[in-house]
PDB file of C-alpha atoms in Angstrom:
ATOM      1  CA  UNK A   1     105.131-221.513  38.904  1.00 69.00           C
ATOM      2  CA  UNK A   2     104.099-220.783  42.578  1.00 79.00           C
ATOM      3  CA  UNK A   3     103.609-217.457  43.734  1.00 85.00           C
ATOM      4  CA  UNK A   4     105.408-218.322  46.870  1.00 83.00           C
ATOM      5  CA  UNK A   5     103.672-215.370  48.864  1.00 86.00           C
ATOM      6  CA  UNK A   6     103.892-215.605  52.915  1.00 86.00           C
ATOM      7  CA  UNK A   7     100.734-215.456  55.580  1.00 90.00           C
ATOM      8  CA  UNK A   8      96.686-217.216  54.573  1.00 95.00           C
ATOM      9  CA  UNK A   9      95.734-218.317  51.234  1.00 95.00           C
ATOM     10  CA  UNK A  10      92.062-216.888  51.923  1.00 96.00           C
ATOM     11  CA  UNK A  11      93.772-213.664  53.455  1.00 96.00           C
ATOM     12  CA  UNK A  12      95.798-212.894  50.485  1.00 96.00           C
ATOM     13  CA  UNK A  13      93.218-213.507  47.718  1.00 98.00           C
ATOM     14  CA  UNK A  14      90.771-210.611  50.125  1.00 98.00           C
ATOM     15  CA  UNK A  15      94.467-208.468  50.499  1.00 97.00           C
ATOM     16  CA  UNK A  16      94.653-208.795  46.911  1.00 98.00           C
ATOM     17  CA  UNK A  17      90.885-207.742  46.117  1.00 98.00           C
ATOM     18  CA  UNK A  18      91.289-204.668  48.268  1.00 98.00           C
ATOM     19  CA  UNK A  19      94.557-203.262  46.316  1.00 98.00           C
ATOM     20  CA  UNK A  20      93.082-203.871  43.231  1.00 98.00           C
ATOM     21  CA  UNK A  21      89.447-201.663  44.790  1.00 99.00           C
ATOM     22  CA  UNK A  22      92.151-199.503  45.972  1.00 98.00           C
ATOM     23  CA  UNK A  23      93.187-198.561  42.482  1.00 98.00           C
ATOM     24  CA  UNK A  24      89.469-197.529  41.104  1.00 98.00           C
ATOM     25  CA  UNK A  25      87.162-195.067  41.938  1.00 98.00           C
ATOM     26  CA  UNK A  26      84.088-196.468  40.159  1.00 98.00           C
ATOM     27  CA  UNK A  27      81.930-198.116  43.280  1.00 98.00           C
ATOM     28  CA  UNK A  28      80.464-200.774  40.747  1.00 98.00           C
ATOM     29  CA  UNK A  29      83.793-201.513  39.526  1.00 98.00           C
ATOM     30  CA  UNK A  30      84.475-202.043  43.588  1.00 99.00           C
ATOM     31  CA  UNK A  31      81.985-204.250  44.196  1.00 98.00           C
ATOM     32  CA  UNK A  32      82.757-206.167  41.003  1.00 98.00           C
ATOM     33  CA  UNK A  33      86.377-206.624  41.910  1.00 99.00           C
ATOM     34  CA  UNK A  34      84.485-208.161  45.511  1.00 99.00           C
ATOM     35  CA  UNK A  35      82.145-210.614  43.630  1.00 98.00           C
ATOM     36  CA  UNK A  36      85.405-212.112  42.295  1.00 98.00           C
ATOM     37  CA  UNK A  37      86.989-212.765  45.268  1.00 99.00           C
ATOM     38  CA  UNK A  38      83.897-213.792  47.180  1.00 99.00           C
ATOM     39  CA  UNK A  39      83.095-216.358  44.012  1.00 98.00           C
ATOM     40  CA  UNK A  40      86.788-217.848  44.544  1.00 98.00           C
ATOM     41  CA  UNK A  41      87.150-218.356  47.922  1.00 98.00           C
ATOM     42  CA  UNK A  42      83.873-219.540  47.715  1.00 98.00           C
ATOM     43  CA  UNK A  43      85.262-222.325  45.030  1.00 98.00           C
ATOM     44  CA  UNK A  44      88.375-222.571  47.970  1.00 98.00           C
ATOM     45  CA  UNK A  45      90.480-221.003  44.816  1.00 97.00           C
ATOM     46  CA  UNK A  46      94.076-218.669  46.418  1.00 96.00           C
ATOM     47  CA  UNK A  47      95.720-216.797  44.149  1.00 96.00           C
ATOM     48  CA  UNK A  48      98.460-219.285  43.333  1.00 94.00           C
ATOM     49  CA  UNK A  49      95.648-221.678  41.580  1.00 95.00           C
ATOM     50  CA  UNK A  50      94.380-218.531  39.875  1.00 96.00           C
ATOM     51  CA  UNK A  51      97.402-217.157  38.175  1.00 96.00           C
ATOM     52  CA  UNK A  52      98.386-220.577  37.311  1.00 95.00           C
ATOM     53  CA  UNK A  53      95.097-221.142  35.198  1.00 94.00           C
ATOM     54  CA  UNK A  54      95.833-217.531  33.976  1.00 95.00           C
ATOM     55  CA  UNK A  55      91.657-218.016  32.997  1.00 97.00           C
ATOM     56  CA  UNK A  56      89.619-214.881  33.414  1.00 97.00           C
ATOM     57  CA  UNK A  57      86.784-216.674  31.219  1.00 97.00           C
ATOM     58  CA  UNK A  58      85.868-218.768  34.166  1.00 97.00           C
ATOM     59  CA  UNK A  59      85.511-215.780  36.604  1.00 98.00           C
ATOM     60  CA  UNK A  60      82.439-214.384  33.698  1.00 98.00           C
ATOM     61  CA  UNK A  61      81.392-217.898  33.008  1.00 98.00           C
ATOM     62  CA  UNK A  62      81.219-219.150  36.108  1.00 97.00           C
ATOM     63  CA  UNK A  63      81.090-216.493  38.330  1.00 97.00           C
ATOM     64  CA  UNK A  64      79.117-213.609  36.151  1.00 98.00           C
ATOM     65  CA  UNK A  65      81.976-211.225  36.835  1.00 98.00           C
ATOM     66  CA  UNK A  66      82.455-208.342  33.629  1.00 98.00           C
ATOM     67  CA  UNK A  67      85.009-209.493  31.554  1.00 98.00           C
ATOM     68  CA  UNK A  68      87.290-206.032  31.781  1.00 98.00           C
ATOM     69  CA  UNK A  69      86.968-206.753  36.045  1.00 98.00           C
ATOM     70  CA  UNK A  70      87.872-210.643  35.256  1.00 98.00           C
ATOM     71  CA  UNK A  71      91.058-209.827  33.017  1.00 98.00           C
ATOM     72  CA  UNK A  72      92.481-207.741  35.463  1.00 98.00           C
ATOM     73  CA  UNK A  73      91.953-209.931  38.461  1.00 98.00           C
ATOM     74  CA  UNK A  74      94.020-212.204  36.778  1.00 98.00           C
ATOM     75  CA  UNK A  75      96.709-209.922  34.931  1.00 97.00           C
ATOM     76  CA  UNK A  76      97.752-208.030  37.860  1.00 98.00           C
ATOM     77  CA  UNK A  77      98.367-210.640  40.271  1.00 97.00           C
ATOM     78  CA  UNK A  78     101.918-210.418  39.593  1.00 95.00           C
ATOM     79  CA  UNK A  79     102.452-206.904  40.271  1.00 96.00           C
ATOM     80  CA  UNK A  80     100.675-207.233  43.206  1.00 96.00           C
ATOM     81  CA  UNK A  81     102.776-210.162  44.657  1.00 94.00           C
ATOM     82  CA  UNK A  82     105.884-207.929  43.872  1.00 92.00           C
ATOM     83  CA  UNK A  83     104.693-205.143  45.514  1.00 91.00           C
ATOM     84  CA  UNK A  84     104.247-206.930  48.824  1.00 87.00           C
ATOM     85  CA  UNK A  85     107.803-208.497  48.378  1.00 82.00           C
ATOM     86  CA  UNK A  86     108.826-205.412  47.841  1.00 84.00           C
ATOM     87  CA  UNK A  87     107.173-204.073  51.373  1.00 77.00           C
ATOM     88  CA  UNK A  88     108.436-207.576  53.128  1.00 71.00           C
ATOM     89  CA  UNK A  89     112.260-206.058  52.843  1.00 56.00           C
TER      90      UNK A  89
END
């Protein structure tokens, strides 16, 4: 299932990044939340190819992110592509 979510595949996944820093106060948990998104759009990965693989295991295998960081990269993805629907209306 596509995400179908309007504007830059590389734009979205660094939106995306930035709510989910938004929603922490720990800085290392920050700058985790970062080294995931830098590690995918370094791999060319949008958020469409990353819920589909619904794969946090590759983020710590492949990209040394903490697992906790890596699950929710991936779970909330959703929520966060609602929200912005939500703020296109």
């Amino acid at each position: 299932m596509r995400l179908d979510i309007a504007g830059h595949h590389d734009v979205n996944l660094q939106d995306y990044c930035d709510w989910l820093k938004s929603r922490v106060k720990n800085e290392s948990y920050k700058h985790e939340y970062q080294k995931a998104a830098d590690f995918l759009l370094e791999k060319a990965f949008d958020l469409d190819l990353v819920y589909e693989d619904q794969n946090p295991g590759f983020l710590v295998e492949q990209g040394e992110i903490e697992e906790g960081i890596a699950r929710r990269f991936v779970k909330d993805i959703p929520l966060w592509v609602k929200r912005c629907r939500l703020h296109e209306t």
